[in-house]
Amino acid sequence: MSDSTLEALAASLRASPGFAHKRDIEGVLPALRGAAPSGVAIGDDCAAIPDGDGYLLFAIEGFLNEFVEREPWFAGYCGVMVNVSDIHAMGGRPTAVVDALWSRGGDAATPVLEGMAAASLAYGVPIVGGHSNRRTDREQLSVAIVGRAHRLLTSFDARPGQHLVAAIDLRGRFQEPYAYWNTSLGAPPERLRADLEILPALAEDGLAAAAKDISMAGVVGTALMLLECSGIGAVIDVDLVPRPDGVDLARWLGVFPSYGFLLSVADEHLDAVLARFAARGIACAAIGRTEAGSAVTLRRGAERVTLWDFEREAFIGCGEERDRGANHA
């Protein structure tokens, strides 16, 4: 690969819709900072509220109107699935889900509700209530979740000199035409739940303190969010990212997997972390190294390209959240 081609890959990531959606966070955070209590940082996969001997986790997801219109059943399924993933990414276990659904009258909302119910059964997380309005001109969906964690995995606790580890279930397929890698539908519920249990077990066993769910920004965009929150940089080797055979690298780096996590892992814990995912049949690899500084560099072979420099430009703007001194003990 030539230097210009690697630069083109970096440029395509910077211009991607996934990056754009995540960069919207920067415009929201300033208005909310004064409303959050001390010790609770905004910008992670879930709000983590100290509660007794652990943390109450609280998250919410909203869905684009176009997606709900084109894929109503799958949108309902995703409403539960992505929230469950966010809870586990924080080292927690989900407790219950609620939804807010606007729809037209008649049976228009039925596929959305049936998709939610299917995911609730697959992941073993009950739907306990919500809000409905059947007098609007289209279907719109948001889903919220609560859970608990004994020890946290956060976006704020990566340190220089650690391994960036990507764990992605490759046993799936693209949910065309979206950049979504679906490994959930058709998988045994017992496997789905046991695979997710790896995350809280890693937190409770002290094998990792920092992690993030790979989202619509893809593995590289998710790395940017994690690194910015932790106030560090990294070098990422794009060839080391676990990838299915025959899938184009540029498309894969922007993929949103139904099971995908990025962790920052110390040297002494790397083998144990890799072994836990491997034991469940999940592809896992150290794809880079964190370092002091503000630059995130892509590498392929001997070539390097700076993807982002937080000193020059914020990504999601979570630097002030780190300065708030959030309690992630």
Coordinates of C-alpha atoms in Angstrom, one line a residue:
M1 CA 0.0 0.0 0.0
S2 CA 1.4 3.4 -0.9
D3 CA 1.5 6.4 1.4
S4 CA -1.1 8.2 -0.6
T5 CA -3.4 5.2 -0.3
L6 CA -3.0 5.0 3.5
E7 CA -3.7 8.7 3.6
A8 CA -6.8 8.2 1.5
L9 CA -8.0 5.6 4.0
A10 CA -7.5 8.0 6.8
A11 CA -9.3 10.7 4.8
S12 CA -12.3 8.4 4.1
L13 CA -12.6 7.6 7.8
R14 CA -12.6 11.3 8.7
A15 CA -15.3 12.0 6.2
S16 CA -17.4 9.0 7.1
P17 CA -21.0 9.3 8.4
G18 CA -20.1 7.3 11.5
F19 CA -17.4 9.9 12.4
A20 CA -19.9 12.7 11.7
H21 CA -22.5 11.2 14.0
K22 CA -20.1 10.9 16.9
R23 CA -18.7 14.4 16.4
D24 CA -22.2 15.7 17.0
I25 CA -21.5 14.8 20.7
E26 CA -19.2 17.8 20.9
G27 CA -22.1 20.2 20.2
V28 CA -24.2 18.7 23.0
L29 CA -21.8 18.3 25.9
P30 CA -21.3 22.0 26.9
A31 CA -25.0 22.5 27.6
L32 CA -25.2 19.4 29.9
R33 CA -22.0 19.8 32.0
G34 CA -23.6 21.9 34.7
A35 CA -26.5 19.4 35.1
A36 CA -24.4 16.3 35.9
P37 CA -23.4 15.7 39.5
S38 CA -19.7 15.7 40.5
G39 CA -18.2 12.2 39.9
V40 CA -20.5 11.3 36.9
A41 CA -18.8 11.9 33.5
I42 CA -20.8 12.4 30.4
G43 CA -19.6 10.8 27.2
D44 CA -19.2 7.1 28.1
D45 CA -21.3 4.2 26.8
C46 CA -23.5 4.6 30.0
A47 CA -23.9 7.0 32.8
A48 CA -22.2 5.3 35.8
I49 CA -23.8 6.5 39.1
P50 CA -22.1 5.4 42.3
D51 CA -24.6 3.4 44.2
G52 CA -23.8 1.4 47.3
D53 CA -21.1 -1.2 46.6
G54 CA -21.2 -0.6 42.9
Y55 CA -22.7 1.5 40.1
L56 CA -26.1 2.0 38.6
L57 CA -25.7 2.1 34.8
F58 CA -28.1 4.0 32.6
A59 CA -28.1 4.3 28.8
I60 CA -30.4 5.2 26.0
E61 CA -30.3 4.8 22.2
G62 CA -32.4 6.6 19.5
F63 CA -32.8 5.5 15.9
L64 CA -32.8 7.3 12.6
N65 CA -36.2 7.6 11.1
E66 CA -35.0 6.1 7.8
F67 CA -33.8 3.0 9.6
V68 CA -37.0 2.5 11.5
E69 CA -39.0 3.0 8.3
R70 CA -37.0 0.5 6.2
E71 CA -36.3 -2.1 8.9
P72 CA -39.0 -1.8 11.6
W73 CA -38.5 -5.3 13.1
F74 CA -34.7 -5.1 13.1
A75 CA -34.9 -1.5 14.5
G76 CA -36.9 -2.9 17.4
Y77 CA -34.4 -5.7 17.9
C78 CA -31.5 -3.3 17.8
G79 CA -33.1 -1.1 20.4
V80 CA -32.6 -3.8 23.0
M81 CA -29.4 -5.3 21.6
V82 CA -27.3 -2.2 21.4
N83 CA -28.3 -1.1 24.8
V84 CA -27.4 -4.5 26.3
S85 CA -24.0 -4.2 24.6
D86 CA -23.4 -0.7 26.1
I87 CA -24.1 -2.1 29.6
H88 CA -21.6 -4.9 29.2
A89 CA -19.0 -2.5 27.7
M90 CA -19.1 -0.7 31.1
G91 CA -18.4 -3.9 32.9
G92 CA -22.1 -4.3 34.0
R93 CA -25.0 -6.6 33.6
P94 CA -28.4 -5.3 32.3
T95 CA -31.5 -5.2 34.5
A96 CA -34.4 -4.0 32.4
V97 CA -35.4 -2.0 29.4
V98 CA -38.1 0.7 28.6
D99 CA -39.0 2.2 25.3
A100 CA -40.5 5.3 23.8
L101 CA -42.4 4.6 20.5
W102 CA -44.2 7.0 18.3
S103 CA -46.2 5.5 15.4
R104 CA -49.2 5.7 13.1
G105 CA -52.3 3.9 14.1
G106 CA -53.4 0.4 13.3
D107 CA -50.7 -2.3 13.1
A108 CA -47.8 0.1 12.0
A109 CA -45.9 -0.3 15.3
T110 CA -46.3 -4.1 15.5
P111 CA -43.0 -5.0 13.7
V112 CA -41.0 -2.7 16.0
L113 CA -42.6 -4.1 19.1
E114 CA -42.1 -7.7 17.9
G115 CA -38.4 -7.0 17.2
M116 CA -37.9 -5.6 20.7
A117 CA -39.7 -8.7 22.2
A118 CA -37.4 -11.0 20.2
A119 CA -34.3 -9.3 21.5
S120 CA -35.6 -9.2 25.0
L121 CA -36.0 -13.0 24.9
A122 CA -32.7 -13.6 23.2
Y123 CA -30.7 -11.6 25.7
G124 CA -32.8 -12.3 28.8
V125 CA -33.5 -8.7 29.6
P126 CA -37.1 -7.8 30.4
I127 CA -39.0 -4.9 28.9
V128 CA -40.8 -3.4 31.9
G129 CA -42.6 -0.3 30.5
G130 CA -42.2 2.8 28.4
H131 CA -44.2 5.5 26.5
S132 CA -46.3 5.1 23.4
N133 CA -48.1 7.5 21.0
R134 CA -50.0 6.1 18.0
R135 CA -51.1 9.4 16.5
T136 CA -48.0 10.6 14.6
D137 CA -47.1 10.4 11.0
R138 CA -44.3 7.9 11.2
E139 CA -42.6 5.3 13.5
Q140 CA -39.9 6.7 15.8
L141 CA -38.1 4.7 18.4
S142 CA -35.8 5.2 21.4
V143 CA -34.9 2.6 24.0
A144 CA -33.4 3.0 27.5
I145 CA -31.8 0.5 29.8
V146 CA -30.6 0.2 33.3
G147 CA -28.0 -2.2 34.8
R148 CA -25.4 -2.6 37.5
A149 CA -21.7 -3.0 37.7
H150 CA -19.4 -4.0 40.6
R151 CA -16.3 -2.6 38.9
L152 CA -16.3 -0.4 35.9
L153 CA -14.8 -0.5 32.4
T154 CA -14.8 3.1 31.2
S155 CA -13.5 5.4 28.4
F156 CA -11.5 7.4 30.9
D157 CA -9.1 4.9 32.3
A158 CA -6.8 3.9 29.5
R159 CA -3.1 4.6 30.2
P160 CA 0.0 5.1 28.0
G161 CA 1.9 2.0 27.2
Q162 CA -1.1 -0.4 27.1
H163 CA -2.3 -2.6 24.3
L164 CA -5.4 -1.6 22.3
V165 CA -7.3 -4.9 22.0
A166 CA -10.2 -5.4 19.5
A167 CA -12.6 -8.3 20.1
I168 CA -15.1 -8.8 17.3
D169 CA -17.4 -11.8 16.6
L170 CA -16.7 -12.7 12.9
R171 CA -19.4 -15.3 12.8
G172 CA -21.9 -13.2 10.9
R173 CA -22.8 -11.3 7.8
F174 CA -23.5 -7.7 6.6
Q175 CA -27.0 -6.5 7.2
E176 CA -27.2 -5.0 3.7
P177 CA -27.2 -2.2 2.7
Y178 CA -25.9 -1.0 6.0
A179 CA -22.4 -1.0 7.4
Y180 CA -23.7 -3.4 10.1
W181 CA -22.1 -6.8 10.8
N182 CA -24.9 -9.0 12.3
T183 CA -23.8 -11.9 14.5
S184 CA -26.8 -11.8 16.7
L185 CA -29.8 -13.0 14.7
G186 CA -29.9 -16.8 14.6
A187 CA -27.3 -17.3 17.3
P188 CA -28.3 -19.4 20.3
P189 CA -29.4 -17.1 23.2
E190 CA -27.2 -19.0 25.6
R191 CA -24.1 -18.1 23.4
L192 CA -25.1 -14.5 23.1
R193 CA -25.4 -14.1 26.9
A194 CA -22.2 -16.0 27.7
D195 CA -20.2 -14.1 25.1
L196 CA -21.2 -10.8 26.7
E197 CA -20.4 -12.1 30.2
I198 CA -16.7 -11.8 29.3
L199 CA -16.8 -8.1 29.8
P200 CA -18.0 -7.8 33.4
A201 CA -15.8 -10.8 34.3
L202 CA -12.7 -9.0 32.9
A203 CA -13.6 -5.9 35.0
E204 CA -14.2 -7.9 38.2
D205 CA -11.0 -9.9 37.8
G206 CA -9.0 -6.7 37.3
L207 CA -7.8 -7.6 33.8
A208 CA -8.9 -4.3 32.2
A209 CA -10.2 -0.9 33.4
A210 CA -10.9 0.7 30.0
A211 CA -13.2 -0.4 27.3
K212 CA -15.8 0.8 24.8
D213 CA -18.4 -0.8 22.6
I214 CA -17.5 -0.6 18.9
S215 CA -20.3 1.6 17.5
M216 CA -21.3 3.2 14.2
A217 CA -17.9 5.0 14.1
G218 CA -16.2 1.6 13.6
V219 CA -13.2 0.3 15.4
V220 CA -11.0 3.3 14.6
G221 CA -13.6 5.9 15.5
T222 CA -14.4 4.1 18.7
A223 CA -10.7 4.1 19.5
L224 CA -10.7 7.9 19.0
M225 CA -13.5 8.3 21.5
L226 CA -11.7 6.1 24.1
L227 CA -8.4 7.8 23.6
E228 CA -9.7 11.3 23.8
C229 CA -11.6 10.6 27.0
S230 CA -8.4 9.1 28.5
G231 CA -6.3 12.0 27.3
I232 CA -3.7 9.9 25.4
G233 CA -2.8 9.0 21.8
A234 CA -2.0 5.7 20.1
V235 CA -0.6 3.9 17.1
I236 CA -3.1 1.6 15.4
D237 CA -2.0 -1.1 12.9
V238 CA -5.0 -1.5 10.6
D239 CA -3.8 -4.9 9.3
L240 CA -4.1 -6.3 12.8
V241 CA -7.8 -5.5 13.2
P242 CA -9.7 -8.9 13.2
R243 CA -11.5 -9.1 9.8
P244 CA -13.5 -11.8 8.0
D245 CA -11.9 -13.2 4.9
G246 CA -12.8 -11.4 1.7
V247 CA -14.1 -8.2 3.3
D248 CA -12.6 -4.9 2.1
L249 CA -10.4 -3.2 4.7
A250 CA -11.9 0.3 4.1
R251 CA -15.5 -1.1 4.5
W252 CA -14.5 -3.1 7.6
L253 CA -12.9 -0.2 9.4
G254 CA -16.2 1.5 9.3
V255 CA -18.3 -1.5 10.3
F256 CA -20.7 -1.5 13.3
P257 CA -20.6 -5.1 14.7
S258 CA -23.4 -6.5 16.8
Y259 CA -20.6 -7.9 19.0
G260 CA -17.5 -5.7 19.1
F261 CA -15.4 -4.2 21.9
L262 CA -12.2 -2.2 22.2
L263 CA -10.2 -2.5 25.4
S264 CA -7.0 -1.0 26.7
V265 CA -5.0 -3.8 28.4
A266 CA -1.7 -3.8 30.3
D267 CA 1.1 -6.0 29.2
E268 CA 0.7 -8.4 32.1
H269 CA -2.9 -9.1 31.4
L270 CA -2.8 -9.3 27.6
D271 CA -2.5 -13.1 27.3
A272 CA -5.4 -13.7 29.8
V273 CA -7.7 -11.2 28.0
L274 CA -7.0 -12.8 24.6
A275 CA -7.6 -16.3 25.9
R276 CA -11.0 -15.4 27.4
F277 CA -12.3 -14.2 24.0
A278 CA -10.6 -17.1 22.1
A279 CA -12.3 -19.6 24.4
R280 CA -15.7 -18.3 23.2
G281 CA -14.7 -18.4 19.6
I282 CA -14.4 -14.6 19.3
A283 CA -11.7 -13.1 17.2
C284 CA -9.4 -10.9 19.3
A285 CA -6.1 -9.2 18.7
A286 CA -3.9 -6.4 20.0
I287 CA -4.2 -3.9 17.2
G288 CA -2.1 -1.1 18.6
R289 CA -0.4 0.6 21.5
T290 CA -1.4 3.6 23.6
E291 CA 1.1 6.4 24.2
A292 CA 1.4 9.7 25.8
G293 CA 0.4 12.7 23.7
S294 CA -2.5 13.7 21.6
A295 CA -2.0 12.1 18.2
V296 CA -3.6 8.9 16.9
T297 CA -1.6 7.3 14.1
L298 CA -2.6 4.7 11.6
R299 CA 0.1 2.2 10.6
R300 CA 0.4 -0.3 7.8
G301 CA 3.8 -2.0 7.4
A302 CA 6.4 0.8 7.5
E303 CA 4.0 3.5 6.6
R304 CA 2.3 5.9 9.1
V305 CA -0.4 8.5 8.8
T306 CA -1.7 10.8 11.5
L307 CA -5.5 10.2 11.6
W308 CA -6.3 12.7 14.4
D309 CA -4.6 15.1 16.8
F310 CA -6.8 16.0 19.8
E311 CA -4.6 19.0 20.5
R312 CA -5.5 20.5 17.2
E313 CA -9.2 19.4 17.0
A314 CA -11.5 17.7 19.5
F315 CA -13.4 14.6 18.3
I316 CA -16.3 14.3 20.8
G317 CA -15.0 17.0 23.1
C318 CA -14.8 15.0 26.3
G319 CA -11.6 16.6 27.6
E320 CA -13.4 18.7 30.1
E321 CA -15.3 15.6 31.3
R322 CA -11.9 14.0 32.2
D323 CA -11.0 17.2 34.0
R324 CA -14.2 17.0 36.1
G325 CA -12.4 14.2 38.1
A326 CA -15.1 11.6 37.5
N327 CA -15.1 8.8 40.1
H328 CA -14.3 5.5 38.4
A329 CA -12.7 3.8 41.4

